[in-house]
GROMACS .gro file of C-alpha atoms in nm:
model
  444
    1UNK     CA    1  -1.251  -0.433   3.595
    2UNK     CA    2  -1.089  -0.383   3.921
    3UNK     CA    3  -1.096  -0.075   4.186
    4UNK     CA    4  -0.822   0.009   4.137
    5UNK     CA    5  -0.791   0.000   3.757
    6UNK     CA    6  -1.124   0.210   3.755
    7UNK     CA    7  -0.880   0.449   3.994
    8UNK     CA    8  -0.660   0.452   3.735
    9UNK     CA    9  -0.879   0.575   3.498
   10UNK     CA   10  -1.026   0.854   3.612
   11UNK     CA   11  -0.687   0.969   3.702
   12UNK     CA   12  -0.570   1.408   3.549
   13UNK     CA   13  -0.189   1.187   3.524
   14UNK     CA   14  -0.368   1.019   3.229
   15UNK     CA   15  -0.227   1.112   2.855
   16UNK     CA   16  -0.455   1.383   2.738
   17UNK     CA   17  -0.556   1.144   2.464
   18UNK     CA   18  -0.669   0.843   2.724
   19UNK     CA   19  -0.857   1.057   2.930
   20UNK     CA   20  -1.047   1.232   2.604
   21UNK     CA   21  -1.107   0.802   2.475
   22UNK     CA   22  -1.529   0.839   2.355
   23UNK     CA   23  -1.640   0.572   2.514
   24UNK     CA   24  -1.993   0.498   2.299
   25UNK     CA   25  -2.045   0.559   1.950
   26UNK     CA   26  -2.177   0.893   1.933
   27UNK     CA   27  -1.828   1.014   2.070
   28UNK     CA   28  -1.642   0.877   1.816
   29UNK     CA   29  -1.507   1.106   1.548
   30UNK     CA   30  -1.441   1.066   1.205
   31UNK     CA   31  -1.552   0.752   0.988
   32UNK     CA   32  -1.875   0.811   0.871
   33UNK     CA   33  -1.840   0.533   0.652
   34UNK     CA   34  -1.860   0.291   0.944
   35UNK     CA   35  -1.947   0.511   1.252
   36UNK     CA   36  -2.301   0.779   1.105
   37UNK     CA   37  -2.632   0.649   1.270
   38UNK     CA   38  -2.711   0.583   0.883
   39UNK     CA   39  -2.403   0.408   0.863
   40UNK     CA   40  -2.537   0.002   0.739
   41UNK     CA   41  -2.196  -0.172   0.963
   42UNK     CA   42  -2.345   0.071   1.253
   43UNK     CA   43  -2.643  -0.042   1.244
   44UNK     CA   44  -2.565  -0.449   1.231
   45UNK     CA   45  -2.325  -0.366   1.511
   46UNK     CA   46  -2.621  -0.250   1.716
   47UNK     CA   47  -2.862  -0.483   1.595
   48UNK     CA   48  -2.580  -0.827   1.620
   49UNK     CA   49  -2.701  -0.801   2.059
   50UNK     CA   50  -2.426  -1.187   2.190
   51UNK     CA   51  -2.420  -1.265   1.792
   52UNK     CA   52  -2.122  -0.971   1.790
   53UNK     CA   53  -1.953  -1.049   1.396
   54UNK     CA   54  -1.529  -1.142   1.413
   55UNK     CA   55  -1.378  -0.818   1.267
   56UNK     CA   56  -1.062  -0.655   1.154
   57UNK     CA   57  -0.997  -0.298   1.232
   58UNK     CA   58  -0.741  -0.208   1.013
   59UNK     CA   59  -0.606   0.141   0.939
   60UNK     CA   60  -0.318   0.415   0.979
   61UNK     CA   61  -0.236   0.484   1.428
   62UNK     CA   62  -0.481   0.677   1.557
   63UNK     CA   63  -0.761   0.651   1.350
   64UNK     CA   64  -1.012   0.522   1.614
   65UNK     CA   65  -0.947   0.126   1.548
   66UNK     CA   66  -0.867   0.071   1.956
   67UNK     CA   67  -1.142   0.302   2.107
   68UNK     CA   68  -1.432   0.102   1.853
   69UNK     CA   69  -1.231  -0.219   1.974
   70UNK     CA   70  -1.270  -0.142   2.347
   71UNK     CA   71  -1.632   0.042   2.239
   72UNK     CA   72  -1.779  -0.269   2.129
   73UNK     CA   73  -1.603  -0.514   2.449
   74UNK     CA   74  -1.805  -0.305   2.685
   75UNK     CA   75  -2.126  -0.518   2.531
   76UNK     CA   76  -2.278  -0.633   2.860
   77UNK     CA   77  -2.322  -0.993   2.848
   78UNK     CA   78  -1.969  -1.046   2.654
   79UNK     CA   79  -1.719  -1.132   2.863
   80UNK     CA   80  -1.329  -0.990   2.695
   81UNK     CA   81  -0.994  -1.144   2.672
   82UNK     CA   82  -0.759  -0.851   2.604
   83UNK     CA   83  -0.490  -1.014   2.421
   84UNK     CA   84  -0.188  -0.797   2.282
   85UNK     CA   85  -0.003  -0.886   2.025
   86UNK     CA   86   0.314  -0.882   2.158
   87UNK     CA   87   0.254  -1.026   2.494
   88UNK     CA   88   0.050  -1.323   2.353
   89UNK     CA   89   0.167  -1.653   2.210
   90UNK     CA   90   0.025  -2.022   2.076
   91UNK     CA   91  -0.054  -2.143   2.412
   92UNK     CA   92  -0.162  -1.844   2.590
   93UNK     CA   93  -0.416  -1.797   2.287
   94UNK     CA   94  -0.507  -2.186   2.347
   95UNK     CA   95  -0.551  -2.096   2.729
   96UNK     CA   96  -0.815  -1.837   2.630
   97UNK     CA   97  -0.937  -2.073   2.302
   98UNK     CA   98  -1.042  -2.332   2.616
   99UNK     CA   99  -1.157  -2.027   2.887
  100UNK     CA  100  -1.362  -1.935   2.594
  101UNK     CA  101  -1.515  -2.236   2.552
  102UNK     CA  102  -1.567  -2.323   2.940
  103UNK     CA  103  -1.763  -2.077   2.963
  104UNK     CA  104  -1.986  -2.052   2.671
  105UNK     CA  105  -2.121  -2.400   2.811
  106UNK     CA  106  -2.102  -2.383   3.167
  107UNK     CA  107  -2.278  -1.962   3.171
  108UNK     CA  108  -2.357  -1.950   2.797
  109UNK     CA  109  -2.143  -1.643   2.800
  110UNK     CA  110  -1.951  -1.535   2.446
  111UNK     CA  111  -1.591  -1.431   2.454
  112UNK     CA  112  -1.443  -1.121   2.273
  113UNK     CA  113  -1.085  -1.168   2.236
  114UNK     CA  114  -0.923  -0.849   2.129
  115UNK     CA  115  -0.585  -0.890   1.987
  116UNK     CA  116  -0.437  -0.533   1.930
  117UNK     CA  117  -0.142  -0.564   1.681
  118UNK     CA  118  -0.306  -0.860   1.501
  119UNK     CA  119  -0.025  -0.885   1.250
  120UNK     CA  120   0.248  -0.917   1.491
  121UNK     CA  121   0.072  -1.286   1.548
  122UNK     CA  122   0.286  -1.544   1.340
  123UNK     CA  123   0.102  -1.791   1.122
  124UNK     CA  124   0.042  -2.041   1.383
  125UNK     CA  125  -0.050  -1.851   1.655
  126UNK     CA  126  -0.414  -1.716   1.422
  127UNK     CA  127  -0.455  -2.068   1.346
  128UNK     CA  128  -0.550  -2.130   1.710
  129UNK     CA  129  -0.809  -1.879   1.711
  130UNK     CA  130  -0.995  -2.075   1.423
  131UNK     CA  131  -1.156  -2.329   1.549
  132UNK     CA  132  -1.335  -2.140   1.783
  133UNK     CA  133  -1.434  -1.912   1.584
  134UNK     CA  134  -1.565  -2.154   1.353
  135UNK     CA  135  -1.796  -2.318   1.608
  136UNK     CA  136  -1.849  -1.963   1.786
  137UNK     CA  137  -1.695  -1.980   2.148
  138UNK     CA  138  -1.527  -1.657   2.049
  139UNK     CA  139  -1.535  -1.324   1.838
  140UNK     CA  140  -1.255  -1.187   1.759
  141UNK     CA  141  -1.153  -0.802   1.711
  142UNK     CA  142  -0.848  -0.772   1.544
  143UNK     CA  143  -0.699  -0.435   1.523
  144UNK     CA  144  -0.403  -0.337   1.300
  145UNK     CA  145  -0.165  -0.090   1.077
  146UNK     CA  146  -0.100  -0.339   0.841
  147UNK     CA  147  -0.263  -0.471   0.528
  148UNK     CA  148  -0.433  -0.818   0.638
  149UNK     CA  149  -0.408  -0.983   0.252
  150UNK     CA  150  -0.031  -0.947   0.387
  151UNK     CA  151   0.020  -1.025   0.742
  152UNK     CA  152  -0.298  -1.251   0.819
  153UNK     CA  153  -0.369  -1.613   0.699
  154UNK     CA  154  -0.652  -1.586   0.421
  155UNK     CA  155  -0.851  -1.863   0.665
  156UNK     CA  156  -0.869  -1.618   0.942
  157UNK     CA  157  -1.041  -1.328   0.724
  158UNK     CA  158  -1.229  -1.529   0.542
  159UNK     CA  159  -1.372  -1.594   0.863
  160UNK     CA  160  -1.355  -1.208   0.954
  161UNK     CA  161  -1.534  -0.864   0.884
  162UNK     CA  162  -1.241  -0.628   0.754
  163UNK     CA  163  -1.359  -0.293   0.836
  164UNK     CA  164  -1.116  -0.001   0.644
  165UNK     CA  165  -1.029   0.295   0.860
  166UNK     CA  166  -0.907   0.609   0.697
  167UNK     CA  167  -0.692   0.900   0.845
  168UNK     CA  168  -0.898   1.129   1.029
  169UNK     CA  169  -1.003   1.482   0.795
  170UNK     CA  170  -0.929   1.815   0.862
  171UNK     CA  171  -1.287   1.942   1.028
  172UNK     CA  172  -1.233   1.579   1.225
  173UNK     CA  173  -0.889   1.659   1.392
  174UNK     CA  174  -1.015   2.025   1.466
  175UNK     CA  175  -1.334   1.868   1.655
  176UNK     CA  176  -1.031   1.697   1.867
  177UNK     CA  177  -0.864   1.946   1.904
  178UNK     CA  178  -1.132   2.190   2.025
  179UNK     CA  179  -1.248   1.902   2.289
  180UNK     CA  180  -0.881   1.888   2.323
  181UNK     CA  181  -0.801   2.281   2.414
  182UNK     CA  182  -1.139   2.253   2.640
  183UNK     CA  183  -1.044   1.975   2.903
  184UNK     CA  184  -0.717   2.160   2.932
  185UNK     CA  185  -0.909   2.467   3.003
  186UNK     CA  186  -0.846   2.691   2.738
  187UNK     CA  187  -0.949   2.735   2.392
  188UNK     CA  188  -0.829   2.680   2.040
  189UNK     CA  189  -0.868   3.067   1.957
  190UNK     CA  190  -0.654   3.142   2.243
  191UNK     CA  191  -0.308   2.910   2.111
  192UNK     CA  192  -0.296   2.922   1.718
  193UNK     CA  193  -0.398   3.100   1.459
  194UNK     CA  194  -0.643   2.971   1.220
  195UNK     CA  195  -0.311   2.908   0.957
  196UNK     CA  196  -0.131   2.717   1.232
  197UNK     CA  197  -0.438   2.554   1.330
  198UNK     CA  198  -0.378   2.383   0.970
  199UNK     CA  199  -0.023   2.325   1.045
  200UNK     CA  200  -0.109   2.160   1.389
  201UNK     CA  201  -0.302   1.942   1.150
  202UNK     CA  202  -0.094   1.829   0.882
  203UNK     CA  203   0.196   1.796   1.156
  204UNK     CA  204  -0.094   1.539   1.354
  205UNK     CA  205  -0.112   1.411   0.949
  206UNK     CA  206  -0.422   1.257   1.057
  207UNK     CA  207  -0.347   1.115   1.380
  208UNK     CA  208  -0.594   1.170   1.655
  209UNK     CA  209  -0.365   1.028   1.935
  210UNK     CA  210  -0.086   1.234   1.737
  211UNK     CA  211  -0.269   1.615   1.826
  212UNK     CA  212  -0.381   1.592   2.143
  213UNK     CA  213   0.000   1.456   2.237
  214UNK     CA  214   0.048   1.805   2.081
  215UNK     CA  215  -0.237   1.998   2.254
  216UNK     CA  216  -0.086   1.824   2.572
  217UNK     CA  217   0.244   1.885   2.530
  218UNK     CA  218   0.158   2.267   2.421
  219UNK     CA  219  -0.078   2.378   2.730
  220UNK     CA  220   0.130   2.235   2.949
  221UNK     CA  221   0.506   2.419   2.807
  222UNK     CA  222   0.304   2.739   2.871
  223UNK     CA  223   0.264   2.830   3.211
  224UNK     CA  224   0.023   3.087   3.217
  225UNK     CA  225  -0.224   2.851   2.982
  226UNK     CA  226  -0.168   3.080   2.677
  227UNK     CA  227   0.019   3.233   2.480
  228UNK     CA  228  -0.008   3.647   2.527
  229UNK     CA  229  -0.073   3.617   2.129
  230UNK     CA  230  -0.202   3.276   1.936
  231UNK     CA  231   0.059   3.057   1.753
  232UNK     CA  232   0.212   3.173   1.386
  233UNK     CA  233   0.300   2.825   1.214
  234UNK     CA  234   0.643   2.874   1.231
  235UNK     CA  235   0.635   2.961   1.604
  236UNK     CA  236   0.422   2.605   1.644
  237UNK     CA  237   0.667   2.485   1.464
  238UNK     CA  238   0.921   2.579   1.721
  239UNK     CA  239   0.747   2.382   2.014
  240UNK     CA  240   0.610   2.078   1.860
  241UNK     CA  241   0.956   1.984   1.605
  242UNK     CA  242   0.864   1.930   1.207
  243UNK     CA  243   0.584   1.647   1.064
  244UNK     CA  244   0.758   1.276   1.062
  245UNK     CA  245   0.570   1.133   0.787
  246UNK     CA  246   0.331   0.786   0.800
  247UNK     CA  247   0.616   0.542   0.607
  248UNK     CA  248   0.754   0.246   0.650
  249UNK     CA  249   1.002  -0.011   0.435
  250UNK     CA  250   0.762  -0.300   0.423
  251UNK     CA  251   0.464  -0.212   0.518
  252UNK     CA  252   0.122  -0.065   0.323
  253UNK     CA  253   0.260   0.301   0.380
  254UNK     CA  254   0.601   0.179   0.136
  255UNK     CA  255   0.413  -0.015  -0.114
  256UNK     CA  256   0.095   0.237  -0.172
  257UNK     CA  257   0.348   0.561  -0.243
  258UNK     CA  258   0.601   0.369  -0.471
  259UNK     CA  259   0.258   0.288  -0.654
  260UNK     CA  260   0.106   0.618  -0.661
  261UNK     CA  261   0.448   0.723  -0.778
  262UNK     CA  262   0.438   0.505  -1.068
  263UNK     CA  263   0.080   0.573  -1.175
  264UNK     CA  264   0.129   0.874  -1.197
  265UNK     CA  265   0.467   0.847  -1.357
  266UNK     CA  266   0.234   0.654  -1.639
  267UNK     CA  267  -0.006   0.870  -1.631
  268UNK     CA  268   0.196   1.109  -1.782
  269UNK     CA  269   0.155   1.335  -1.453
  270UNK     CA  270   0.498   1.532  -1.352
  271UNK     CA  271   0.327   1.710  -1.126
  272UNK     CA  272   0.157   1.430  -0.898
  273UNK     CA  273   0.510   1.219  -0.945
  274UNK     CA  274   0.649   1.500  -0.814
  275UNK     CA  275   0.506   1.483  -0.512
  276UNK     CA  276   0.493   1.135  -0.427
  277UNK     CA  277   0.865   1.134  -0.491
  278UNK     CA  278   0.895   1.428  -0.257
  279UNK     CA  279   0.705   1.234  -0.008
  280UNK     CA  280   0.972   0.890  -0.067
  281UNK     CA  281   1.241   1.101  -0.001
  282UNK     CA  282   1.110   1.261   0.302
  283UNK     CA  283   1.104   0.942   0.391
  284UNK     CA  284   1.448   0.811   0.297
  285UNK     CA  285   1.331   0.589   0.099
  286UNK     CA  286   1.528   0.292   0.011
  287UNK     CA  287   1.721   0.505  -0.292
  288UNK     CA  288   1.825   0.126  -0.497
  289UNK     CA  289   1.485  -0.011  -0.477
  290UNK     CA  290   1.268   0.341  -0.614
  291UNK     CA  291   1.571   0.362  -0.850
  292UNK     CA  292   1.545  -0.005  -0.978
  293UNK     CA  293   1.127   0.028  -1.021
  294UNK     CA  294   1.266   0.345  -1.208
  295UNK     CA  295   1.406   0.130  -1.439
  296UNK     CA  296   1.131  -0.124  -1.487
  297UNK     CA  297   0.875   0.182  -1.596
  298UNK     CA  298   1.104   0.283  -1.868
  299UNK     CA  299   1.109  -0.032  -2.015
  300UNK     CA  300   0.754  -0.096  -1.902
  301UNK     CA  301   0.566   0.187  -1.983
  302UNK     CA  302   0.787   0.345  -2.207
  303UNK     CA  303   0.959   0.096  -2.356
  304UNK     CA  304   1.090   0.223  -2.754
  305UNK     CA  305   0.853   0.506  -2.739
  306UNK     CA  306   1.177   0.711  -2.648
  307UNK     CA  307   1.451   0.431  -2.571
  308UNK     CA  308   1.661   0.676  -2.426
  309UNK     CA  309   1.446   0.711  -2.114
  310UNK     CA  310   1.548   0.330  -2.044
  311UNK     CA  311   1.919   0.537  -2.072
  312UNK     CA  312   1.814   0.830  -1.836
  313UNK     CA  313   1.667   0.520  -1.610
  314UNK     CA  314   1.946   0.290  -1.548
  315UNK     CA  315   2.225   0.613  -1.543
  316UNK     CA  316   2.030   0.714  -1.265
  317UNK     CA  317   2.074   0.368  -1.052
  318UNK     CA  318   2.430   0.428  -1.149
  319UNK     CA  319   2.403   0.825  -0.978
  320UNK     CA  320   2.169   0.762  -0.689
  321UNK     CA  321   2.350   0.487  -0.556
  322UNK     CA  322   2.686   0.647  -0.541
  323UNK     CA  323   2.542   0.963  -0.372
  324UNK     CA  324   2.333   0.892  -0.160
  325UNK     CA  325   2.046   1.091  -0.013
  326UNK     CA  326   1.951   1.319   0.043
  327UNK     CA  327   2.173   1.494  -0.278
  328UNK     CA  328   2.000   1.142  -0.481
  329UNK     CA  329   1.683   1.327  -0.465
  330UNK     CA  330   1.802   1.603  -0.693
  331UNK     CA  331   1.897   1.303  -0.970
  332UNK     CA  332   1.554   1.095  -0.850
  333UNK     CA  333   1.402   1.454  -0.917
  334UNK     CA  334   1.539   1.511  -1.302
  335UNK     CA  335   1.426   1.117  -1.422
  336UNK     CA  336   1.057   1.107  -1.228
  337UNK     CA  337   1.039   1.409  -1.483
  338UNK     CA  338   1.180   1.315  -1.780
  339UNK     CA  339   0.977   0.965  -1.781
  340UNK     CA  340   0.656   1.184  -1.683
  341UNK     CA  341   0.705   1.368  -1.991
  342UNK     CA  342   0.794   1.102  -2.213
  343UNK     CA  343   0.593   0.907  -2.449
  344UNK     CA  344   0.416   0.635  -2.380
  345UNK     CA  345   0.409   0.267  -2.512
  346UNK     CA  346   0.392  -0.058  -2.319
  347UNK     CA  347   0.362  -0.216  -2.676
  348UNK     CA  348   0.688  -0.441  -2.606
  349UNK     CA  349   0.547  -0.568  -2.226
  350UNK     CA  350   0.233  -0.645  -2.388
  351UNK     CA  351   0.452  -0.852  -2.648
  352UNK     CA  352   0.604  -1.029  -2.423
  353UNK     CA  353   0.294  -1.088  -2.231
  354UNK     CA  354   0.113  -1.270  -2.560
  355UNK     CA  355   0.421  -1.464  -2.638
  356UNK     CA  356   0.516  -1.623  -2.263
  357UNK     CA  357   0.138  -1.719  -2.268
  358UNK     CA  358   0.161  -1.927  -2.584
  359UNK     CA  359   0.464  -2.091  -2.509
  360UNK     CA  360   0.313  -2.163  -2.148
  361UNK     CA  361   0.004  -2.340  -2.387
  362UNK     CA  362   0.193  -2.480  -2.668
  363UNK     CA  363   0.553  -2.588  -2.472
  364UNK     CA  364   0.847  -2.629  -2.647
  365UNK     CA  365   0.788  -2.703  -3.061
  366UNK     CA  366   1.089  -2.758  -3.257
  367UNK     CA  367   1.256  -2.449  -3.383
  368UNK     CA  368   1.306  -2.455  -3.805
  369UNK     CA  369   1.609  -2.630  -3.854
  370UNK     CA  370   1.731  -2.350  -4.107
  371UNK     CA  371   1.750  -2.162  -3.748
  372UNK     CA  372   1.924  -2.382  -3.531
  373UNK     CA  373   2.291  -2.367  -3.474
  374UNK     CA  374   2.552  -2.586  -3.779
  375UNK     CA  375   2.870  -2.543  -3.594
  376UNK     CA  376   2.965  -2.879  -3.573
  377UNK     CA  377   2.963  -3.167  -3.846
  378UNK     CA  378   2.678  -3.385  -3.673
  379UNK     CA  379   2.424  -3.030  -3.627
  380UNK     CA  380   2.519  -3.011  -4.042
  381UNK     CA  381   2.442  -3.355  -4.149
  382UNK     CA  382   2.148  -3.357  -3.955
  383UNK     CA  383   2.049  -3.051  -4.176
  384UNK     CA  384   2.096  -2.789  -3.910
  385UNK     CA  385   2.107  -2.421  -4.051
  386UNK     CA  386   2.020  -2.583  -4.401
  387UNK     CA  387   1.802  -2.286  -4.625
  388UNK     CA  388   1.934  -1.991  -4.403
  389UNK     CA  389   1.953  -1.679  -4.563
  390UNK     CA  390   2.167  -1.415  -4.434
  391UNK     CA  391   1.928  -1.121  -4.389
  392UNK     CA  392   2.233  -0.816  -4.468
  393UNK     CA  393   2.243  -0.980  -4.829
  394UNK     CA  394   1.890  -0.843  -4.912
  395UNK     CA  395   1.811  -0.522  -5.032
  396UNK     CA  396   1.791  -0.291  -4.688
  397UNK     CA  397   1.895  -0.561  -4.492
  398UNK     CA  398   1.616  -0.794  -4.532
  399UNK     CA  399   1.478  -1.156  -4.692
  400UNK     CA  400   1.139  -1.273  -4.622
  401UNK     CA  401   1.175  -1.620  -4.477
  402UNK     CA  402   0.956  -1.787  -4.238
  403UNK     CA  403   1.143  -1.779  -3.814
  404UNK     CA  404   0.877  -1.891  -3.591
  405UNK     CA  405   0.785  -2.243  -3.479
  406UNK     CA  406   0.558  -2.368  -3.882
  407UNK     CA  407   0.228  -2.461  -3.577
  408UNK     CA  408   0.253  -2.081  -3.462
  409UNK     CA  409   0.377  -1.993  -3.834
  410UNK     CA  410   0.211  -1.617  -3.913
  411UNK     CA  411   0.105  -1.489  -3.521
  412UNK     CA  412   0.195  -1.186  -3.451
  413UNK     CA  413   0.280  -1.017  -3.108
  414UNK     CA  414   0.409  -0.660  -3.127
  415UNK     CA  415   0.079  -0.393  -3.223
  416UNK     CA  416   0.326  -0.021  -3.172
  417UNK     CA  417   0.112   0.212  -3.028
  418UNK     CA  418   0.290   0.499  -3.353
  419UNK     CA  419   0.399   0.761  -3.022
  420UNK     CA  420   0.737   0.878  -3.028
  421UNK     CA  421   0.989   0.681  -3.188
  422UNK     CA  422   0.747   0.365  -3.272
  423UNK     CA  423   0.620   0.603  -3.570
  424UNK     CA  424   0.972   0.519  -3.726
  425UNK     CA  425   0.968   0.131  -3.604
  426UNK     CA  426   0.584   0.095  -3.754
  427UNK     CA  427   0.684   0.282  -4.073
  428UNK     CA  428   0.995   0.004  -4.094
  429UNK     CA  429   0.749  -0.285  -3.992
  430UNK     CA  430   0.499  -0.149  -4.202
  431UNK     CA  431   0.796  -0.230  -4.440
  432UNK     CA  432   0.831  -0.559  -4.379
  433UNK     CA  433   0.526  -0.639  -4.363
  434UNK     CA  434   0.449  -0.492  -4.709
  435UNK     CA  435   0.795  -0.731  -4.834
  436UNK     CA  436   0.585  -1.022  -4.738
  437UNK     CA  437   0.335  -0.997  -4.909
  438UNK     CA  438   0.504  -0.941  -5.245
  439UNK     CA  439   0.708  -1.195  -5.179
  440UNK     CA  440   0.396  -1.470  -5.092
  441UNK     CA  441   0.206  -1.292  -5.359
  442UNK     CA  442   0.542  -1.426  -5.616
  443UNK     CA  443   0.587  -1.718  -5.525
  444UNK     CA  444   0.200  -1.815  -5.545
   0.00000   0.00000   0.00000
């Protein structure tokens, strides 16, 4: 760090979030599983010395990833190379690794490479780092808001520890808010009521940077240093604006929220289902994607326990793709609550999976001759269709005959749940099995 960089870091013109960035592990807020005094990883880090491990910091914005990386990179006798992913290519990374190898050989000094937004590196750029990490020439710290298993090469992940960061809790945010207002020469209690304080935390959405930016904006907007009376929630929102949820249509927030919605519907919890729907509505999730997921769920998780569920889901798809947001939310709410409250069965889905497994294992078994198409003279001469009995000619539309290939005759795939409409199906299915049993007894 040169004198100009040091002067810039001390400048009062820097954003409040930068001025309050912790300089040691003890100053950090949140992440107790990783950073508390008794946390195993913290002890491991403190005992690592010059043999720093390589690790990936994964979590939402403003939870301390970059701060931790900076603290670790300040370790004495370790040279740090900062390589922001948006400014770095394969050529630059190769040059960094070459310098690190030379530094290790000549100066016996370990190099730490910090790559912020590491998910922005493409596969080839990531591969440049592998050999140097493997050889011990460098340690890597990568920070990302995206799930590493989705965005990083498996070979790179296998050489690193992945540390999952959580959004900051209300207690964490309160501690930061106290520090923030003190740094602005005022107090938390002078600015917000208790209700407004929790609204401030909600707007921050677990993001320390967003919280401190909000505090700085508030304090700069009040020439007197503090309002005459602490702000109530509506006054706070008027100054800061509405909360923007953490969401993107191709990342973890997208998939995690959809997953939570589907699992809540499957678990027959309409309240949780409507909550996750509300988050998707506020994020303006792609209506066609969301509707498709509901159509799939109607067949996979409800199926014949309530055959109308599929009709409702398909009608929802038609409706929401025609009207779009915001009115689509009304149709989604109707559909989601119907599906959540419908009886559940995955009998059809499980039967299909069992049948697929059998097909994969046994291949294309010969179809019984009576079931083959006999529409041509040649097929008839080969015996196709011979011996087939038209089921409607039997009592109640049933005649006992074998339909499966001989090699897998008698295999059962469908196990009905007995819930909802499947009770009726089970009754008919039981009668069919009884007729087959009688037929086999008569033939023997």
